[in-house]
Short mmCIF file of C-alpha atoms in Angstrom, two decimals:
data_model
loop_
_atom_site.label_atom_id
_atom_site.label_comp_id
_atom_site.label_asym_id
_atom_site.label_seq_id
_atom_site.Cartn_x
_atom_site.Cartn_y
_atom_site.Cartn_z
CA UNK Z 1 -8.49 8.87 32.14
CA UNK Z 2 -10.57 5.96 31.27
CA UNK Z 3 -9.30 2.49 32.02
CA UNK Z 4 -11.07 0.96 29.50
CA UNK Z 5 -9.03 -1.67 27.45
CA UNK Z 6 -9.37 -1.40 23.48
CA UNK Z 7 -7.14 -4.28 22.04
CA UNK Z 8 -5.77 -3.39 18.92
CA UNK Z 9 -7.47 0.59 19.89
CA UNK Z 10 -10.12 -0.78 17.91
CA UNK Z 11 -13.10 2.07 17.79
CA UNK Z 12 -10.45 4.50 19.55
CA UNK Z 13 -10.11 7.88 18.64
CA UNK Z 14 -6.60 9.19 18.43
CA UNK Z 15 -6.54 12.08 15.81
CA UNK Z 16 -8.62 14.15 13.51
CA UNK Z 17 -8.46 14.27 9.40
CA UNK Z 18 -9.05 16.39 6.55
CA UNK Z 19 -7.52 13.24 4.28
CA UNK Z 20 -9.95 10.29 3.52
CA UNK Z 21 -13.31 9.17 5.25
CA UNK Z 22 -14.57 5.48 5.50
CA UNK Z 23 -17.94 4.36 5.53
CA UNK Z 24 -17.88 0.85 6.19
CA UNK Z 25 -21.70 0.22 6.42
CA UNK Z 26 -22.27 2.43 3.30
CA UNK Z 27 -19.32 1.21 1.33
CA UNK Z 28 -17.77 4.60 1.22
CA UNK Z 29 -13.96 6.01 0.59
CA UNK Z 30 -13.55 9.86 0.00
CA UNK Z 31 -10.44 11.95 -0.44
CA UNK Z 32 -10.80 15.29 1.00
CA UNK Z 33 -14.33 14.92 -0.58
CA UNK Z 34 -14.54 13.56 -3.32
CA UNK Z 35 -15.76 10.25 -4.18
CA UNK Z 36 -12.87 7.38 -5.08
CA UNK Z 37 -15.06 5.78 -8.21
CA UNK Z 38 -14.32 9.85 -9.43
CA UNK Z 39 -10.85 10.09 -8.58
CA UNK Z 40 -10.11 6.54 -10.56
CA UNK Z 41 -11.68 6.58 -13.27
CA UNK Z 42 -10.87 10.15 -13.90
CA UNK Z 43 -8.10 11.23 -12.03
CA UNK Z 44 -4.59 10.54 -12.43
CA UNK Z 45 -2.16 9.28 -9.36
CA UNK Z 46 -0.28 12.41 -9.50
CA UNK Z 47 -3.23 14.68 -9.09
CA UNK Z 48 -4.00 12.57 -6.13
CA UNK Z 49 -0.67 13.04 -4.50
CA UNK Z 50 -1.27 16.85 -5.10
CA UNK Z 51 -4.58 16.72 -3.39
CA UNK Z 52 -3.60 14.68 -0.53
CA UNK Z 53 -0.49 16.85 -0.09
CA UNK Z 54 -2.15 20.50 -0.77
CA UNK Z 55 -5.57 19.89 0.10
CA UNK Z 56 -6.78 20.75 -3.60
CA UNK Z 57 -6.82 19.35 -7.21
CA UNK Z 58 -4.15 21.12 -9.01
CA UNK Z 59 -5.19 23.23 -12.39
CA UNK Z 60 -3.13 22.95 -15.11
CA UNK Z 61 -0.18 24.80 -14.40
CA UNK Z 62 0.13 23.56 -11.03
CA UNK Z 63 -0.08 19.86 -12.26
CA UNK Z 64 2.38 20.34 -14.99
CA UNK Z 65 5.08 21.69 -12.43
CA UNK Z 66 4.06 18.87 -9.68
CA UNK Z 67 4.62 16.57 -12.48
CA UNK Z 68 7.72 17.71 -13.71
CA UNK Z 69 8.72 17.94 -9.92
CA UNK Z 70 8.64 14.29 -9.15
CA UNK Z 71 9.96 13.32 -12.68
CA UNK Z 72 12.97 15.08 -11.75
CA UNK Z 73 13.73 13.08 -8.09
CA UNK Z 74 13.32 9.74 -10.28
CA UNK Z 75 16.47 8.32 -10.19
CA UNK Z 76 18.31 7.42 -7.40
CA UNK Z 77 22.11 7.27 -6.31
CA UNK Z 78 24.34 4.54 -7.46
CA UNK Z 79 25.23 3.59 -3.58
CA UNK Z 80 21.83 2.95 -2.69
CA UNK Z 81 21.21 1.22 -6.20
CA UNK Z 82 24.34 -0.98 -5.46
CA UNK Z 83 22.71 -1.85 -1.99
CA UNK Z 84 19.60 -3.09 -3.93
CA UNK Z 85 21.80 -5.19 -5.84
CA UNK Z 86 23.20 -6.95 -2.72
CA UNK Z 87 19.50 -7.46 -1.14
CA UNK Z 88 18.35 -8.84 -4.71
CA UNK Z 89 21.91 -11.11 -5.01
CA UNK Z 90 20.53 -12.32 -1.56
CA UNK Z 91 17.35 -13.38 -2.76
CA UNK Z 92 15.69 -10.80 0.07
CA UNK Z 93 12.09 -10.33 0.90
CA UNK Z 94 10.92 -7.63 -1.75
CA UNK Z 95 8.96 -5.51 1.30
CA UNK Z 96 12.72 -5.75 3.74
CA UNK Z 97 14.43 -4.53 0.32
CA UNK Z 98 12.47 -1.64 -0.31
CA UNK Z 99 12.41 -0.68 3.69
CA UNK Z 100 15.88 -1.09 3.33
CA UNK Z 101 16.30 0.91 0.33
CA UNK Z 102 13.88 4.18 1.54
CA UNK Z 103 15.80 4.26 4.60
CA UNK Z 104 19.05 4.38 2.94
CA UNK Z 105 17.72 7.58 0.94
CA UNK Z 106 17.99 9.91 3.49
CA UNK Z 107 21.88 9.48 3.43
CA UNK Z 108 21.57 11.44 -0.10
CA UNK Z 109 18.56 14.04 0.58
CA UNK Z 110 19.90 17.60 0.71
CA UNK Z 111 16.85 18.08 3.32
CA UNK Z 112 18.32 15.39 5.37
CA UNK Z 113 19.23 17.74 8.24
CA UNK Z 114 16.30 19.84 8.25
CA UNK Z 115 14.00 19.35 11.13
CA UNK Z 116 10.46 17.78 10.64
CA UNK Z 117 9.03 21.09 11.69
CA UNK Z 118 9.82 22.31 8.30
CA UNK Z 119 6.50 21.34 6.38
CA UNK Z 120 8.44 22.48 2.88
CA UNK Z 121 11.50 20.32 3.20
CA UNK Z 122 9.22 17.39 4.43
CA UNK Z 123 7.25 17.67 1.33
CA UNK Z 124 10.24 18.11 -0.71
CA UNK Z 125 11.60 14.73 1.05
CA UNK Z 126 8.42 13.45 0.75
CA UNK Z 127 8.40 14.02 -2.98
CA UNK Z 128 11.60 12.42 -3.01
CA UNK Z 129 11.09 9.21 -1.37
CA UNK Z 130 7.18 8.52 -3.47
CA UNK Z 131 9.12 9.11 -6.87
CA UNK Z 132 12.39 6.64 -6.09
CA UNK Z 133 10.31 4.28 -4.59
CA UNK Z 134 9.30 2.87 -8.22
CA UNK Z 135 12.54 3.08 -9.16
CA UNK Z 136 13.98 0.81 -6.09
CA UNK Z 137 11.22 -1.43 -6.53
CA UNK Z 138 11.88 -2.06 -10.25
CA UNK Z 139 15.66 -2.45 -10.46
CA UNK Z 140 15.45 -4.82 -7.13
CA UNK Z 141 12.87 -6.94 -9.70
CA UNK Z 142 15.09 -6.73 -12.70
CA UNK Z 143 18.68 -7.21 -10.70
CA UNK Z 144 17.01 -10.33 -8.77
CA UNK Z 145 16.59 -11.50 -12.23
CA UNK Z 146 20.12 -11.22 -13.55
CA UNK Z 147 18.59 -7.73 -15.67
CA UNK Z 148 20.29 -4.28 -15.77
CA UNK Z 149 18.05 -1.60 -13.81
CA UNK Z 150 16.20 0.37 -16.49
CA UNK Z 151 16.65 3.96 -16.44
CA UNK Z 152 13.49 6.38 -15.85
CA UNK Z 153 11.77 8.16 -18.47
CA UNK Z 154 10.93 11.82 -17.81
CA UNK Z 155 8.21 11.53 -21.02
CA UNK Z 156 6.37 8.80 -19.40
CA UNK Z 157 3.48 9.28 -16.15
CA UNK Z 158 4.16 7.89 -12.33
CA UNK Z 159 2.13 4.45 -13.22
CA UNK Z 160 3.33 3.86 -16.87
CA UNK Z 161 7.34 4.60 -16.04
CA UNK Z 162 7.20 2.13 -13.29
CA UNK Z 163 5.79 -0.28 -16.25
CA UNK Z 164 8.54 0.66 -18.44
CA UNK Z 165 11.46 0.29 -16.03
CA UNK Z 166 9.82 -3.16 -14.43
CA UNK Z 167 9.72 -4.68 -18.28
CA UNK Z 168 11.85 -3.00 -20.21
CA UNK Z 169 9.44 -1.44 -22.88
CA UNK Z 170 6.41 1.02 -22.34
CA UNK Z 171 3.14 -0.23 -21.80
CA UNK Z 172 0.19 0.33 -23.75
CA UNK Z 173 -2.91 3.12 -22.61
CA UNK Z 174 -4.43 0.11 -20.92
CA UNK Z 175 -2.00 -1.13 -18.97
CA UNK Z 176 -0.75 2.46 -17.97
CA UNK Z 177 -4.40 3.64 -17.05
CA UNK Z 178 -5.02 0.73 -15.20
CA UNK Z 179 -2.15 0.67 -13.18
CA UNK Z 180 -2.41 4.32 -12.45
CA UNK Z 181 -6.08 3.51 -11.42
CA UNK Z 182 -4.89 1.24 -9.05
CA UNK Z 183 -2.09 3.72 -7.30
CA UNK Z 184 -5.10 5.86 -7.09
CA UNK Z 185 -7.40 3.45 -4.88
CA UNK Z 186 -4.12 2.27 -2.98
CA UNK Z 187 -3.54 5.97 -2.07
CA UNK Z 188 -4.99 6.34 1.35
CA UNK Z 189 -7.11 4.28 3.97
CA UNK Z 190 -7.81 6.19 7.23
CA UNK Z 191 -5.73 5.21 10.02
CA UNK Z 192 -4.64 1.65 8.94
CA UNK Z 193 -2.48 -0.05 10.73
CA UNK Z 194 1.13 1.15 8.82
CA UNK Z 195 -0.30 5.30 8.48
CA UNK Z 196 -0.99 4.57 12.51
CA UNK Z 197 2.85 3.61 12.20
CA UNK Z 198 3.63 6.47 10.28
CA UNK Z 199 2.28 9.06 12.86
CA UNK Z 200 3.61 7.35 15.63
CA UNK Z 201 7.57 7.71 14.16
CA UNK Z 202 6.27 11.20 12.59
CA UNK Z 203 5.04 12.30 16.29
CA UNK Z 204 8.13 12.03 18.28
CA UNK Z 205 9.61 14.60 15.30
CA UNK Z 206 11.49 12.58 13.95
CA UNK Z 207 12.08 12.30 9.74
CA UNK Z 208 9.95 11.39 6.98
CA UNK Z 209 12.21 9.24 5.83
CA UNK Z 210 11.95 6.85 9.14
CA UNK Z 211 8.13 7.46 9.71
CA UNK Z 212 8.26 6.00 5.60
CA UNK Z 213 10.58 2.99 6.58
CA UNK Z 214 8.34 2.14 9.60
CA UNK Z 215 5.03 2.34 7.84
CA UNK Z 216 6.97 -0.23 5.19
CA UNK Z 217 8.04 -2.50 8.09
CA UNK Z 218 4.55 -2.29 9.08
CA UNK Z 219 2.68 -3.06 5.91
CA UNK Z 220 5.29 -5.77 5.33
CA UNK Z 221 3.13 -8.01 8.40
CA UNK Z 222 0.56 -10.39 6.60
CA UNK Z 223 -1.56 -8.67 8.52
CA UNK Z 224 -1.45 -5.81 7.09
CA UNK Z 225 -0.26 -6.01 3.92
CA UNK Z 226 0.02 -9.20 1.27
CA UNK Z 227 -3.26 -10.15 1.12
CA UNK Z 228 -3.22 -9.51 -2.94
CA UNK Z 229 -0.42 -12.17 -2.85
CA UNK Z 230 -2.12 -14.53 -1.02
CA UNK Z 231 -5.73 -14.40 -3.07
CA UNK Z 232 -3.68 -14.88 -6.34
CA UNK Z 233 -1.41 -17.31 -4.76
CA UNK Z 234 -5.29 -19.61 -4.12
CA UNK Z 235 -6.26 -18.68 -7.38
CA UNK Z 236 -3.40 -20.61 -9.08
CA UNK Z 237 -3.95 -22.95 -6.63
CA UNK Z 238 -7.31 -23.43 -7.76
CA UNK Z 239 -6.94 -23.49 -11.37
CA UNK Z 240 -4.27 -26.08 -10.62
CA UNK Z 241 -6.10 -28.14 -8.94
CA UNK Z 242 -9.23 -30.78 -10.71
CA UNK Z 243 -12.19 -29.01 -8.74
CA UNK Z 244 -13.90 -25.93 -9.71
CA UNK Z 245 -13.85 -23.14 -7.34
CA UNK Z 246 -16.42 -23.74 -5.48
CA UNK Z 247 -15.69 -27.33 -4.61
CA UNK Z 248 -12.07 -26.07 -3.72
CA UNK Z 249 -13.23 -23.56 -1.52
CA UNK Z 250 -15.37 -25.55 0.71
CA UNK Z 251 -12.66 -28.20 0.85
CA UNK Z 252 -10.34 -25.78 2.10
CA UNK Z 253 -12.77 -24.48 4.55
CA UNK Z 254 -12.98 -28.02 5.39
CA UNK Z 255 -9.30 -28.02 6.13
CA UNK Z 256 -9.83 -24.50 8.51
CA UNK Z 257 -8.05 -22.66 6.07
CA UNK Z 258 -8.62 -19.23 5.09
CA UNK Z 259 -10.22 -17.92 2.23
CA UNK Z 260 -7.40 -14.56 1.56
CA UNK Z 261 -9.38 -11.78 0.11
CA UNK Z 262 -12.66 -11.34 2.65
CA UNK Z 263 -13.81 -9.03 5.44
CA UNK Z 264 -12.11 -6.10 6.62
CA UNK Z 265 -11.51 -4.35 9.68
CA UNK Z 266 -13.54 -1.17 8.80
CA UNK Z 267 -16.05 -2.35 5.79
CA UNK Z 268 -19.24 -4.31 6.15
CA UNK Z 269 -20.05 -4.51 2.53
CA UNK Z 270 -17.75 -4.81 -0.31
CA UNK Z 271 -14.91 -2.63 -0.57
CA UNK Z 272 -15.82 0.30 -3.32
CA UNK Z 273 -11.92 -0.98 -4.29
CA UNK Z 274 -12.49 -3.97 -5.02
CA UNK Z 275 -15.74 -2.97 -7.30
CA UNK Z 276 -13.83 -0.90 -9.32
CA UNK Z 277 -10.82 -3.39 -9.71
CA UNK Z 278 -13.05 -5.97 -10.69
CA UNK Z 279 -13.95 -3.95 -13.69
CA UNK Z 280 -10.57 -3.63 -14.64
CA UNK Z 281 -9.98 -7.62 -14.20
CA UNK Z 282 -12.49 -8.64 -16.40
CA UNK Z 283 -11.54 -5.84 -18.94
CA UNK Z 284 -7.94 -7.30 -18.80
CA UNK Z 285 -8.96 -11.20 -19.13
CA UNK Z 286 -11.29 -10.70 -21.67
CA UNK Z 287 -8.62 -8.49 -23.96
CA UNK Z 288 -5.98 -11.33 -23.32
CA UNK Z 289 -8.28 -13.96 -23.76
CA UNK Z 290 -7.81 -15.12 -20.09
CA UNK Z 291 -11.01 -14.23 -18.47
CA UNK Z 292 -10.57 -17.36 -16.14
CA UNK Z 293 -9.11 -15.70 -13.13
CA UNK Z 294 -12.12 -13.11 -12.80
CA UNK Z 295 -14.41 -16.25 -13.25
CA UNK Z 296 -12.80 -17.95 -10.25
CA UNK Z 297 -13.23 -14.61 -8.49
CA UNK Z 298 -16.69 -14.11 -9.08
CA UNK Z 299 -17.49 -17.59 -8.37
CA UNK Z 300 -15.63 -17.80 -4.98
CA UNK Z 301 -17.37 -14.06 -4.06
CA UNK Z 302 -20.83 -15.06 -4.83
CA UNK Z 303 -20.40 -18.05 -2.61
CA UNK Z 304 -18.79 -16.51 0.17
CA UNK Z 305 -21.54 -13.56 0.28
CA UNK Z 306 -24.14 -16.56 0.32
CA UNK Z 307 -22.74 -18.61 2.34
CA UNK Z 308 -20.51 -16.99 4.62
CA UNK Z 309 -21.99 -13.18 4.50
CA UNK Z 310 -18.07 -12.35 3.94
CA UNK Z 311 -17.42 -9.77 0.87
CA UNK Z 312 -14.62 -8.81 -0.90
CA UNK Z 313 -11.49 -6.40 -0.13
CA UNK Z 314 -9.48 -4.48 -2.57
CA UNK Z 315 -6.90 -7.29 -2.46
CA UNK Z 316 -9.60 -9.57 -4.07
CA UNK Z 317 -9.60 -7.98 -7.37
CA UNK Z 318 -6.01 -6.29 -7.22
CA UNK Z 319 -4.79 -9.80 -7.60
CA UNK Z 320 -5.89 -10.88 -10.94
CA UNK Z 321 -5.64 -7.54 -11.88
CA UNK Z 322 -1.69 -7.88 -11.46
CA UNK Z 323 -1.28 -10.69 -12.66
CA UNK Z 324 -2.88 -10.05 -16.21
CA UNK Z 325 -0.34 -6.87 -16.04
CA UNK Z 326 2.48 -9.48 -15.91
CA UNK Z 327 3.45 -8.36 -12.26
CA UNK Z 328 5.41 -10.76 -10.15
CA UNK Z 329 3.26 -11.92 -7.17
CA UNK Z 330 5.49 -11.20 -4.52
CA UNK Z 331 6.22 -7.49 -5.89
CA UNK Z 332 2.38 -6.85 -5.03
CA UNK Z 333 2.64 -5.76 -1.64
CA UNK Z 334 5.62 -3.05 -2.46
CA UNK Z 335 3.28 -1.80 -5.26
CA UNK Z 336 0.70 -1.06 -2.53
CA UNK Z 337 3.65 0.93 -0.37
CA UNK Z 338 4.92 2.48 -3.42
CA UNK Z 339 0.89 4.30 -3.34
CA UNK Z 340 0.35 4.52 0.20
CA UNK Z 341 3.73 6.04 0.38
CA UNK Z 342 1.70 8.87 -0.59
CA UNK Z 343 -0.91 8.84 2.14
CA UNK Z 344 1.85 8.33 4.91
CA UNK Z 345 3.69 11.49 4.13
CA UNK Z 346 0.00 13.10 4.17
CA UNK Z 347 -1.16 11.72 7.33
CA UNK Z 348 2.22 12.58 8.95
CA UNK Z 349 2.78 16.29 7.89
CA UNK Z 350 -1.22 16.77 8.86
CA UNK Z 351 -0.72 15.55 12.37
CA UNK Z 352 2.64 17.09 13.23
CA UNK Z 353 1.37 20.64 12.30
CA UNK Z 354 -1.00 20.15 15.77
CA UNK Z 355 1.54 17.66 17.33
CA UNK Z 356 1.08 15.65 20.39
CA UNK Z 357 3.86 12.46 21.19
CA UNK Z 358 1.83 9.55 20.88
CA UNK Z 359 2.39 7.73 23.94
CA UNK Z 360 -0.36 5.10 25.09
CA UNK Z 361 -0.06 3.49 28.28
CA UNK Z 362 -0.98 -0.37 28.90
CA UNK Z 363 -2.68 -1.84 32.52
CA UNK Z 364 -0.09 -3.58 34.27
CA UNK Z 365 -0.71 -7.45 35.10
CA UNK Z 366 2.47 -8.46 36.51
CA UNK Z 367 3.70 -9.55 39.77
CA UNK Z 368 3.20 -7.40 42.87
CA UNK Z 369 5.69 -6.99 45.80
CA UNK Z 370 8.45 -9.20 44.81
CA UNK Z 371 11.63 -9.33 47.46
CA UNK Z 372 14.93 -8.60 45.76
CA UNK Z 373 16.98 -11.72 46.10
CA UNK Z 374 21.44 -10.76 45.54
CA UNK Z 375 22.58 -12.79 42.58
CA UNK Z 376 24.65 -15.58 45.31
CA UNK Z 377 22.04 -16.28 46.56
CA UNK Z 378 19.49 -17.25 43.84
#
């Protein structure tokens, strides 16, 4: 047993995966093999939940039943809608919402009961929890709003229903592919910090429904998760502001603040995300006749590669891209849970079928020999 201290178990070892591989030096991400610049631009997100969950694409037959499999778990109870309704009334944090939400769903799974050791019931929980999730998130945006929830559509795809029930009418192919691009890339990540959380809840045997809710609590952590909102919160920023985005950026680097949207714990080049996204931004400006927001982008990247040797993450370009969609800035971070949801239930079925409790240990720094001291007498 090696005494070794790894902060933050960075470069530790802890498990083994058939899921996704990371090549930070290369620029890299692979599902189960296969390239992610295949998988988005010709893949859709459900065939990537199948292939995650089963360890294969599905052929036809087998996607047309997964899809009519998680169309049918869409909508969820009127309790846990009415608790959605109270977070939104209290003007809660979108990420606390939907933790709160996902946990509350395991009061009206008929799988509830079963034990973790069931793989089937998992994934049938599992299928459960990714298709509500959209439907939480969307009816927590709408009710905050003073809107009725809009009801799911069993004609409409994973990425274009959520559309639909955010806004009230159904996107067009653009929108719809490019949103279902995005679930794609958003999938899975290695052992990030909230699938880490994930396995840990997953290991001790207990539900998927709380290894979901902590993974959610986890991604909620700037950290972790909100990056997106944070590059398109500067963005506005910038475009508010009378200096282009260059001259911001090096005032604000003046001011030690951070430029949201660089460097990453595992790549060394840019993200393959983020290359792909970026596409999709300047697709989106340029059809809407708002191509400034990729400008800024491009213009802050190029300087911070030149000058800072810093490229971008996936929540660089996932940013703008939202934006253009209409999204509302602080729903970005759920829409990354609402595809990594995916990826948690993955990682968490795969390690539990060769379980061991995850229990580190930590060195001790504390006091030595202390003399107890009766409470009169202190």
């Amino acid at each position: 047993m090696t005494d070794e201290l790894r902060k933050g178990l960075e470069g530790v070892l802890v498990a083994e995966s058939e899921l996704s591989r990371i090549d930070g030096d290369e620029g890299e991400l692979v599902y189960r093999g296969y390239a992610i610049e295949d998988l988005a631009r010709e893949a859709s997100f459900e065939e990537v939940i199948y292939l995650l969950w089963h360890g294969h694409l599905p052929d036809g037959d087998e996607l047309a039943a997964f899809e009519e499999s998680m169309v049918a778990e869409r909508e969820v109870d009127e309790d846990v809608l009415g608790t959605v309704g109270e977070l939104a009334a209290a003007d809660e944090n979108p990420m606390a919402a939907l933790r709160t939400a996902v946990s509350s769903l395991s009061a009206y799974d008929e799988d509830a009961a079963v034990p973790a050791t069931d793989t089937d019931a998992t994934l049938r929980k599992g299928r459960r929890i990714t298709a509500k999730i959209p439907t939480i998130l969307a009816a927590f945006v709408r009710m905050r709003d003073g809107q009725d929830p809009v009801e799911p559509r069993e004609d409409l795809g994973h990425a274009a229903n959520f559309l639909y029930m955010l806004n009230g009418e159904e996107p067009d192919d653009v929108l719809a592919e490019t949103f279902d691009m995005a679930l794609v890339l958003h999938a899975d990540h290695g052992l990030n910090a909230s699938t880490f959380a994930a396995m840990v809840t997953a290991s001790t045997m207990s539900d998927i429904h709380s290894a979901v809710t902590s993974a959610i609590g986890t991604l909620k952590g700037p950290l972790h998760g909100g990056a997106n909102q944070d590059v398109m919160e500067m963005l506005k920023e910038v475009d508010d502001s009378d200096r282009d985005p260059i001259a911001w950026v090096e005032k604000a680097l003046g001011e030690g603040r951070r430029i949201s949207g660089f460097g990453h714990r595992v790549y060394n080049v840019k993200d393959p995300r983020a290359k792909i996204l970026g596409e999709r931004s300047k697709e989106l400006g340029e059809a809407a006749g708002t191509p400034k927001w990729y400008e800024y982008s491009t213009q802050i990247e190029e300087y911070m590669a030149d000058e800072k040797g810093l490229a971008p993450n996936v929540d660089f370009y996932s940013a703008s891209t939202y934006y253009q969609m209409g999204i509302p800035i602080d729903v970005y971070t759920p829409i990354f849970a609402m595809s990594r949801a995916s990826g948690w239930i993955a990682h968490a079925i795969e390690y539990t079928e060769d379980n061991r409790l995850i229990r580190p240990r930590a060195r001790y720094t504390g006091p030595e020999d202390q003399t107890f001291t009766p409470v009169d007498e202190r």
